[in-house]
PDB file of C-alpha atoms in Angstrom:
ATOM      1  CA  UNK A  18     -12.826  -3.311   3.873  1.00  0.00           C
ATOM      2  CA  UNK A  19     -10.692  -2.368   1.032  1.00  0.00           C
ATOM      3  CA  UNK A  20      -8.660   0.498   3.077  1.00  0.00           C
ATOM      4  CA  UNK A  21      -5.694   0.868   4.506  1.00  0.00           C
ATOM      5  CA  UNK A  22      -5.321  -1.571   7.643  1.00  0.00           C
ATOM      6  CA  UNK A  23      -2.790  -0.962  10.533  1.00  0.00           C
ATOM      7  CA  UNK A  24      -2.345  -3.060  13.883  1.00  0.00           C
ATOM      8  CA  UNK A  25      -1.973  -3.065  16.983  1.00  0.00           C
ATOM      9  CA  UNK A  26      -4.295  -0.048  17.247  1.00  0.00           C
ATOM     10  CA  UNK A  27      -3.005   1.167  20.504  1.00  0.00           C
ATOM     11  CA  UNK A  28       0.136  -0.670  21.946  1.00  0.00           C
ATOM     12  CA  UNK A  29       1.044   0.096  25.862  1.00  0.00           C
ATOM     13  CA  UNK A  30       4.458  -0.808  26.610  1.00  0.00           C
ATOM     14  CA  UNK A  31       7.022  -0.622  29.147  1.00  0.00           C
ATOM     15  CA  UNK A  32      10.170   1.762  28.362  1.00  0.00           C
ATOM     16  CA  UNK A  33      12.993  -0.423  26.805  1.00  0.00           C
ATOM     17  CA  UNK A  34      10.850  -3.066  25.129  1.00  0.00           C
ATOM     18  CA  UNK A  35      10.744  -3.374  21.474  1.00  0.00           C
ATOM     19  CA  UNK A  36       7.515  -2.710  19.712  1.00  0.00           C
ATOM     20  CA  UNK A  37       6.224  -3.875  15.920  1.00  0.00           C
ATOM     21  CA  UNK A  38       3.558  -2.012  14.469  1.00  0.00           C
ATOM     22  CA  UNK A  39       1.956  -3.295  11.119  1.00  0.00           C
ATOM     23  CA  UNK A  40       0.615  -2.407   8.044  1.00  0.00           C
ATOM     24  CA  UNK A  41      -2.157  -3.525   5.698  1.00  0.00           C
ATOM     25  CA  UNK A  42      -2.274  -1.455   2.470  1.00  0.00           C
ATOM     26  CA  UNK A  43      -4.734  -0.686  -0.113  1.00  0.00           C
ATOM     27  CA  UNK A  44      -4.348  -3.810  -2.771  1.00  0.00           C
ATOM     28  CA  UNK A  45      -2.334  -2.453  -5.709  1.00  0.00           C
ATOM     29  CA  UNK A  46      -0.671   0.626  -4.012  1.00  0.00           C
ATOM     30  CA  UNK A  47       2.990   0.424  -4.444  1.00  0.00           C
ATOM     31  CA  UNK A  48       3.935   3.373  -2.789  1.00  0.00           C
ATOM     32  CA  UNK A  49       3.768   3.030   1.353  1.00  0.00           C
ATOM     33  CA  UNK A  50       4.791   5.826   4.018  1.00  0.00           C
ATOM     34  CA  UNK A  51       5.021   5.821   7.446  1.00  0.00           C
ATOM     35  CA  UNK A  52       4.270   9.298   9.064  1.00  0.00           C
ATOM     36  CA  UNK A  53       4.307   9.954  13.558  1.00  0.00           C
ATOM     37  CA  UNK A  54       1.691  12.053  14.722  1.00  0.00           C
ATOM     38  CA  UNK A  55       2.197  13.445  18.028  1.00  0.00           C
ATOM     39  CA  UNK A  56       0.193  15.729  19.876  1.00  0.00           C
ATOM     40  CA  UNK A  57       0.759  19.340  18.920  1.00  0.00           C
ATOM     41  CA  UNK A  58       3.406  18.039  16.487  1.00  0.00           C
ATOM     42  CA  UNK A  59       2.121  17.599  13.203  1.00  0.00           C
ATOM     43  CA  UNK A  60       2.253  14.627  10.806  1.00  0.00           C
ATOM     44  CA  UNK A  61       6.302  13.806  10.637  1.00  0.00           C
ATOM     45  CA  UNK A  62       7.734  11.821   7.584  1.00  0.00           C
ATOM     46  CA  UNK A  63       9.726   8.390   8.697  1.00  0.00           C
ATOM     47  CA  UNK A  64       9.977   6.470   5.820  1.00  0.00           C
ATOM     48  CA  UNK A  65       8.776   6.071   2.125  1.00  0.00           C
ATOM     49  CA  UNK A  66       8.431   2.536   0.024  1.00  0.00           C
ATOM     50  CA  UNK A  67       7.948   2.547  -3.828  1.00  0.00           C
ATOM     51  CA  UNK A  68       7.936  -0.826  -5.071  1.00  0.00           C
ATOM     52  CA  UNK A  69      11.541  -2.755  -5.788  1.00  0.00           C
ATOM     53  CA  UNK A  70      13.455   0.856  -4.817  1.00  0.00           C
ATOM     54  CA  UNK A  71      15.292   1.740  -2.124  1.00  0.00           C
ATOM     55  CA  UNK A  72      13.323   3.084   1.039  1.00  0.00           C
ATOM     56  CA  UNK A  73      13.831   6.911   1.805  1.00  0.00           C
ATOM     57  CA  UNK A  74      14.668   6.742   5.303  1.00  0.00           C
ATOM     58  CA  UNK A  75      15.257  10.172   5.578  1.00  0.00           C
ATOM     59  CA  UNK A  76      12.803  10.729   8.360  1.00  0.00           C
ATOM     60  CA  UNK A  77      13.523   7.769  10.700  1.00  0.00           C
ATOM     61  CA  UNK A  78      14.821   9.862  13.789  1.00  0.00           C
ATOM     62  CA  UNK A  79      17.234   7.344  15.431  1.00  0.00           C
ATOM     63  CA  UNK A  80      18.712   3.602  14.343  1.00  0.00           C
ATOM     64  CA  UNK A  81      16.110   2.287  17.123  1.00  0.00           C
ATOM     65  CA  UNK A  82      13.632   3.121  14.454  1.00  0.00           C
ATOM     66  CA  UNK A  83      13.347   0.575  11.366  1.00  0.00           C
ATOM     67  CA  UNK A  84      10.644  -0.659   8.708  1.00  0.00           C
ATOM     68  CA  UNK A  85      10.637  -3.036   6.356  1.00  0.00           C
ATOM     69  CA  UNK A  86       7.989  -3.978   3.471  1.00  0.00           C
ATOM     70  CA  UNK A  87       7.655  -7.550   2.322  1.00  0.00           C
ATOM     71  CA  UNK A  88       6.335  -8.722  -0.567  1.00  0.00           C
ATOM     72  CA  UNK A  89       5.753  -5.589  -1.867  1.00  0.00           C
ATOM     73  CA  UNK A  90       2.861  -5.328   0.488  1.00  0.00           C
ATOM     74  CA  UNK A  91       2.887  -5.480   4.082  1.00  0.00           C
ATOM     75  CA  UNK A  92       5.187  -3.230   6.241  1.00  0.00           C
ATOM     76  CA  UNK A  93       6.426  -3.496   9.440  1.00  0.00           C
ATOM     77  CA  UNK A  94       7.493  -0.875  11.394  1.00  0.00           C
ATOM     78  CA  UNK A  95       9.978  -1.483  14.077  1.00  0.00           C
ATOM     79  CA  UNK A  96      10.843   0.493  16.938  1.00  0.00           C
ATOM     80  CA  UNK A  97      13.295  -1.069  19.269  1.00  0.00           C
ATOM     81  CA  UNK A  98      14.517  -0.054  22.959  1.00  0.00           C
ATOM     82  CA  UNK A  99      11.396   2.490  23.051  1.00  0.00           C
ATOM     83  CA  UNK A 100      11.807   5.548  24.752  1.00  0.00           C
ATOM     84  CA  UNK A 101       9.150   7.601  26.430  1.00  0.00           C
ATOM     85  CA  UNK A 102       9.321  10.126  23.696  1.00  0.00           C
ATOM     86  CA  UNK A 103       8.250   7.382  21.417  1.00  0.00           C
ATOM     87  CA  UNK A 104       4.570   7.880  22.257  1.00  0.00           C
ATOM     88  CA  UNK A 105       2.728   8.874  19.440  1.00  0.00           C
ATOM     89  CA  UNK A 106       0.627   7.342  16.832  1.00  0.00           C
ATOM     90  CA  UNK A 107       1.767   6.002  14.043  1.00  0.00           C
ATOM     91  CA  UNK A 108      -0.034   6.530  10.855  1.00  0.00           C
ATOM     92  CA  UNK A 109       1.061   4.232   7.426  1.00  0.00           C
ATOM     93  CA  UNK A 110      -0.356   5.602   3.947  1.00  0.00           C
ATOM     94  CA  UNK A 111      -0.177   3.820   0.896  1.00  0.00           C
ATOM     95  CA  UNK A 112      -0.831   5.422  -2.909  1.00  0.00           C
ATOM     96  CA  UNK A 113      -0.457   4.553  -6.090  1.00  0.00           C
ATOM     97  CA  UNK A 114       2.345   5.090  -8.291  1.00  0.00           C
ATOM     98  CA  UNK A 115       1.837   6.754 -11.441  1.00  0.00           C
ATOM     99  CA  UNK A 116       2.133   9.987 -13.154  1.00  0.00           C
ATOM    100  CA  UNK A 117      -0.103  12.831 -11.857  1.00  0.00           C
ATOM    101  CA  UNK A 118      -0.415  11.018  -8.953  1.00  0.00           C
ATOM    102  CA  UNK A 119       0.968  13.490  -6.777  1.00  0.00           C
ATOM    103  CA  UNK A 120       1.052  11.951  -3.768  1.00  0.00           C
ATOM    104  CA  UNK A 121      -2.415  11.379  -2.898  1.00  0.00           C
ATOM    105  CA  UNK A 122      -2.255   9.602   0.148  1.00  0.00           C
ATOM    106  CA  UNK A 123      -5.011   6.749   1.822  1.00  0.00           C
ATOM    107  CA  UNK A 124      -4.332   7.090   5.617  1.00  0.00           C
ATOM    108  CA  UNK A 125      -5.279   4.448   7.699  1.00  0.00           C
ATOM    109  CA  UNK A 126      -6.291   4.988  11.428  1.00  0.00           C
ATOM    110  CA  UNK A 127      -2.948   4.916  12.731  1.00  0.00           C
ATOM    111  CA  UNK A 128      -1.211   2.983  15.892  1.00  0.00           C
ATOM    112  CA  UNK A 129      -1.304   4.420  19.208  1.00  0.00           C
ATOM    113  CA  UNK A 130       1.674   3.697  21.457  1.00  0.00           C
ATOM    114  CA  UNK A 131       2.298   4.391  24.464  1.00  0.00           C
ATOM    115  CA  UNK A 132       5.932   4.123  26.062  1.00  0.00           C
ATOM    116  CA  UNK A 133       5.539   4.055  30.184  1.00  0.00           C
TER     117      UNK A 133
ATOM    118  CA  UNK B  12      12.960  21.693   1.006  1.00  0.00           C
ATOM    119  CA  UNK B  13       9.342  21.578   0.490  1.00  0.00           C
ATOM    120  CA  UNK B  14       7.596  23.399   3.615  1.00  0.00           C
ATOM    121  CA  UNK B  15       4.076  24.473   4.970  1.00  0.00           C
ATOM    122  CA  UNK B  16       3.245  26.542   7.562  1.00  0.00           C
ATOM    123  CA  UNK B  17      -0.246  27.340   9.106  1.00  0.00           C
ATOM    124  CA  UNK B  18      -1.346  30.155  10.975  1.00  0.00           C
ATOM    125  CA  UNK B  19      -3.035  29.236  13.457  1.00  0.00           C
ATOM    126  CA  UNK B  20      -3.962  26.007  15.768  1.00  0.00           C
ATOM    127  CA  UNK B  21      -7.087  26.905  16.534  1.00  0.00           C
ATOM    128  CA  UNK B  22      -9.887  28.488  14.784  1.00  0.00           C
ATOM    129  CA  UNK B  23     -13.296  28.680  16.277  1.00  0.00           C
ATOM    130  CA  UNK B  24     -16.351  29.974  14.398  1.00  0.00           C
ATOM    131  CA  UNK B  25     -20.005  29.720  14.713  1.00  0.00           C
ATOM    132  CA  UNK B  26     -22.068  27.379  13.156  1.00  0.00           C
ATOM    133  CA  UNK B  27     -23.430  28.890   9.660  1.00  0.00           C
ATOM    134  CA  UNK B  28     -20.386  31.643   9.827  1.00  0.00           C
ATOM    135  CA  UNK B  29     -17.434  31.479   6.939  1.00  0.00           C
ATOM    136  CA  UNK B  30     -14.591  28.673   7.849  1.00  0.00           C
ATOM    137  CA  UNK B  31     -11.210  30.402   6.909  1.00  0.00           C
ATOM    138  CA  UNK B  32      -7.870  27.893   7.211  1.00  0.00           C
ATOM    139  CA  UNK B  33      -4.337  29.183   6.088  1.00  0.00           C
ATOM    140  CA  UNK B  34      -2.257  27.247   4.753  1.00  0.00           C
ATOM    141  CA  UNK B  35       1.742  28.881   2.745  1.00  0.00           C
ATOM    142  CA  UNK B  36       4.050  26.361   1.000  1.00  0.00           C
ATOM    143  CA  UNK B  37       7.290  26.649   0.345  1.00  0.00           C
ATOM    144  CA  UNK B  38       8.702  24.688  -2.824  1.00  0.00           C
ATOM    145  CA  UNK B  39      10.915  24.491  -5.116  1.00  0.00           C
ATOM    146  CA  UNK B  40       9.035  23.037  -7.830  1.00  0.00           C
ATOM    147  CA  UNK B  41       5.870  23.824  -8.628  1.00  0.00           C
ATOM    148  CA  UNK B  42       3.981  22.105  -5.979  1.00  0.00           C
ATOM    149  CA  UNK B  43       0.644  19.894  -5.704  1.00  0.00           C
ATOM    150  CA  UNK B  44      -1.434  20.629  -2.479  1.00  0.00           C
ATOM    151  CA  UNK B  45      -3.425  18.957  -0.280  1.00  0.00           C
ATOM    152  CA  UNK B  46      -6.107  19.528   2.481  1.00  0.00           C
ATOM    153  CA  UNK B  47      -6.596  16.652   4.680  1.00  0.00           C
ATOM    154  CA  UNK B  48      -9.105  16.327   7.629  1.00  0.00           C
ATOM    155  CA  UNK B  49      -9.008  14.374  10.236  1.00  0.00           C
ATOM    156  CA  UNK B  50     -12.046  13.616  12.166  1.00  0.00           C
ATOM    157  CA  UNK B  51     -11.842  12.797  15.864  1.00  0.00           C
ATOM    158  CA  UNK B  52     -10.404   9.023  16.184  1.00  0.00           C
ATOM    159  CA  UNK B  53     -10.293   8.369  12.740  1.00  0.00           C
ATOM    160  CA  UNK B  54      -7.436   8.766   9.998  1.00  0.00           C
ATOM    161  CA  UNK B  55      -6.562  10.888   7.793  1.00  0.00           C
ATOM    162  CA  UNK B  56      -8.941  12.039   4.338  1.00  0.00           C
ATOM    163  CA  UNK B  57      -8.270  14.228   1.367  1.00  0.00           C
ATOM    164  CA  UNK B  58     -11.033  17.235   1.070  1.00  0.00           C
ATOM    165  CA  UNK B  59      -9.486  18.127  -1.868  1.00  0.00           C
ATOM    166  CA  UNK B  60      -6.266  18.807  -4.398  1.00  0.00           C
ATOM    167  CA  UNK B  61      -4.759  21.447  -6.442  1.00  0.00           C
ATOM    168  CA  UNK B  62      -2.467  19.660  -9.517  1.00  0.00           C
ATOM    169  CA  UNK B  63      -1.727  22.288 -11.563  1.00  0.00           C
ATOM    170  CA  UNK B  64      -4.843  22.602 -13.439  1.00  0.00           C
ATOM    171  CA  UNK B  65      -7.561  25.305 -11.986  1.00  0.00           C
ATOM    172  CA  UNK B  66      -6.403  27.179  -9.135  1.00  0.00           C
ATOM    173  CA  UNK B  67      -9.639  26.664  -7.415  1.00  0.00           C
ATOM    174  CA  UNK B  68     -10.244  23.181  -6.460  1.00  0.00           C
ATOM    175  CA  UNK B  69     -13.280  22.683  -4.828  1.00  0.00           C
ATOM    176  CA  UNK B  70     -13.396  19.323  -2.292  1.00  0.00           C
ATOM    177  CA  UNK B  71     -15.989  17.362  -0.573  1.00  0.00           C
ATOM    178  CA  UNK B  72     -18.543  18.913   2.343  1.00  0.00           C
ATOM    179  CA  UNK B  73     -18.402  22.341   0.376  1.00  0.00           C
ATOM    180  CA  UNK B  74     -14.843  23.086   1.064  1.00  0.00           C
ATOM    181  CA  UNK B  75     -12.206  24.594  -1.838  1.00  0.00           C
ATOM    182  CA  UNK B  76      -9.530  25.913  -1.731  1.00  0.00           C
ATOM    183  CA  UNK B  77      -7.303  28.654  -4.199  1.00  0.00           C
ATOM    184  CA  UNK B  78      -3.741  28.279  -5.247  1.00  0.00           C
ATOM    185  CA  UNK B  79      -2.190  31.642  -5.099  1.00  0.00           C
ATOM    186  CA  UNK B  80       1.319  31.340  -6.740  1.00  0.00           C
ATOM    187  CA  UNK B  81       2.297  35.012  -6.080  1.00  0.00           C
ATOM    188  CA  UNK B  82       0.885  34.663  -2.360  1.00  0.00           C
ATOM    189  CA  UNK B  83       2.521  30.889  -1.953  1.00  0.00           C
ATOM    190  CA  UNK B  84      -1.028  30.192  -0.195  1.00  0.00           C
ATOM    191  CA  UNK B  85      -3.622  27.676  -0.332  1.00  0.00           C
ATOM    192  CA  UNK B  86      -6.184  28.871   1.807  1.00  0.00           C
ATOM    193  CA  UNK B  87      -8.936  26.238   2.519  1.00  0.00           C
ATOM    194  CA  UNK B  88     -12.683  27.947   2.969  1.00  0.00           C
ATOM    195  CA  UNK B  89     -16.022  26.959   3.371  1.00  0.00           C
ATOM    196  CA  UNK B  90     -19.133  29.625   2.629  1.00  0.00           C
ATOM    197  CA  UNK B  91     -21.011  28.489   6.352  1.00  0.00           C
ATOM    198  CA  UNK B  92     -19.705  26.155   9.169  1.00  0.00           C
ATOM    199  CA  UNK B  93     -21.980  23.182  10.382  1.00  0.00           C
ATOM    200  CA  UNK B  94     -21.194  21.481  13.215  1.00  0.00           C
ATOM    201  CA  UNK B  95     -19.947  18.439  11.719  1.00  0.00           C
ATOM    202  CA  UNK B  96     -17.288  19.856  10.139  1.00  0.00           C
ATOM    203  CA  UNK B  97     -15.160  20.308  14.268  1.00  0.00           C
ATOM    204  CA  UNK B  98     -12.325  18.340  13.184  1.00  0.00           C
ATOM    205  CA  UNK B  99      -8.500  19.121  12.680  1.00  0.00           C
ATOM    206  CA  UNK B 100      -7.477  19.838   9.177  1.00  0.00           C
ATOM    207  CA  UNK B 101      -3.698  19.723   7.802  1.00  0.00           C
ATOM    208  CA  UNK B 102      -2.350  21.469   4.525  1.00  0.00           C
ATOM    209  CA  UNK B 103       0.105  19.278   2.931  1.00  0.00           C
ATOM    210  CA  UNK B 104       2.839  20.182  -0.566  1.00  0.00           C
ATOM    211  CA  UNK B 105       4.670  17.586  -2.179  1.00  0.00           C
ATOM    212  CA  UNK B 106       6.428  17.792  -5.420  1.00  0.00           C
ATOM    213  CA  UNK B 107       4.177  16.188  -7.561  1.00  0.00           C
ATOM    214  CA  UNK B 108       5.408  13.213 -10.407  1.00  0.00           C
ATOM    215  CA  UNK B 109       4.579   9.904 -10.156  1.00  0.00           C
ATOM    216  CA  UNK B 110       4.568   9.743  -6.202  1.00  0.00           C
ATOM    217  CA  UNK B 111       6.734  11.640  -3.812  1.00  0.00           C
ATOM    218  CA  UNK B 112       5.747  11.987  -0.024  1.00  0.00           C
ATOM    219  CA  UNK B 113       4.271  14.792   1.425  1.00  0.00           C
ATOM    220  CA  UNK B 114       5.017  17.398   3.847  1.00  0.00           C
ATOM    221  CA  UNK B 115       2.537  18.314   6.507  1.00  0.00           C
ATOM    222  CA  UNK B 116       1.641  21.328   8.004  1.00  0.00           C
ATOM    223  CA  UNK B 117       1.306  21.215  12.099  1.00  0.00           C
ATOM    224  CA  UNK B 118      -2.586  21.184  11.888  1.00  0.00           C
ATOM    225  CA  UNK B 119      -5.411  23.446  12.450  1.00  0.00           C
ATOM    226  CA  UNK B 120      -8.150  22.379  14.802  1.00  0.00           C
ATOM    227  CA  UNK B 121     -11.218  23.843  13.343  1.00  0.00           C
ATOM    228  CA  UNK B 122     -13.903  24.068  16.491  1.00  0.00           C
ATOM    229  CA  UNK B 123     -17.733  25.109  15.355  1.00  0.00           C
ATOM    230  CA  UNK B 124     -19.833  26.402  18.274  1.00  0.00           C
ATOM    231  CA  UNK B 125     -23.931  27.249  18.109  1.00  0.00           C
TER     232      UNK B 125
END
């Protein structure tokens, strides 16, 4: 389909490992995010790509936690030395970039994982 | 700092009864909102979206929604619940422009009963 496309869908791994989560957005968004939704919690903000500019990491809550975007496309969201509190599932948006826009986002299904 | 709160979790109605969600924002611009549902196991969708031009926006299923400036509110409603509509639903402010990310709200899990 032409949506957003994330994988692993649900990732069970042992505490310690290192985990990459990946996603697939909408052709022609340049704007990706990368939100954690955990139970009771909310949608939190980790990090926001807009084309060539720097990423706004401001949500990423520890250095374990990093994401890159190649190509102006695909991200990858890494998550090293995972920590039980790191289960949640990870949702990536993508939008497009232009004025008025205001941010509306296309979610895709999101990334369960699950640190034992 | 761009905020929203929601008041309340949980909200359980009967089926063909009014659907009441509230959503306040905090901003210090004026805002663009958002009402997102999520439907069990599936992502995230946009209902609807107030950008500064009418204050009431009316989405998809027969939701809308008003933007209140002197309330800072964005209440989502619906004239009669239907049982498809049990999902969780999240109010979410960002600060409009070309793109900017939003903030969510914690959820409200909306659960219609015959």
């Amino acid at each position: 389909g032409a949506g957003v496309s994330q994988s692993p869908s649900n990732k069970v791994t042992e505490k310690g490992k290192d985990v990459e989560l990946r996603c697939d957005p909408i052709s022609g968004h340049t704007a990706l995010y990368w939100y954690r939704q955990s139970l009771g919690q909310g949608l939190e903000f980790l990090i926001y790509f807009q084309g060539n500019s720097a990423p706004d990491k401001s949500g990423l809550p520890s250095d374990r936690f990093s994401a890159e975007r190649t190509g102006g496309s695909v991200s990858t969201l890494t998550i090293q030395r995972t920590q039980q509190e790191d289960s949640a599932v990870y949702l990536c948006a993508s939008s497009l970039y232009r004025q008025g826009a205001g941010g509306e986002l296309f979610f895709g299904e999101g990334s369960r994982l699950t640190v034992l | 700092a761009q905020s929203v709160t929601q008041l309340g979790s949980h909200v359980s109605v009967s089926e063909g009864a009014l659907v009441l969600l509230r959503c306040n924002y905090s901003s210090s611009v004026p805002p663009y909102l958002f009402w997102y549902v999520q439907y069990p196991n599936q992502g995230l969708q946009l209902l609807l979206k107030y950008t500064s031009a009418a204050t009431l926006v009316k989405g998809i299923n027969g939701f809308e929604a008003e933007f209140k400036k002197s309330e800072t509110s964005f209440h989502l409603t619906k004239p009669s619940a239907h049982m498809s509509d049990a999902a969780e639903y999240f109010c979410a402010v960002s600060e409009g422009g070309t793109a900017s990310k939003l903030t969510f709200g914690t959820g409200t899990r909306l659960q219609v009963t015959l």
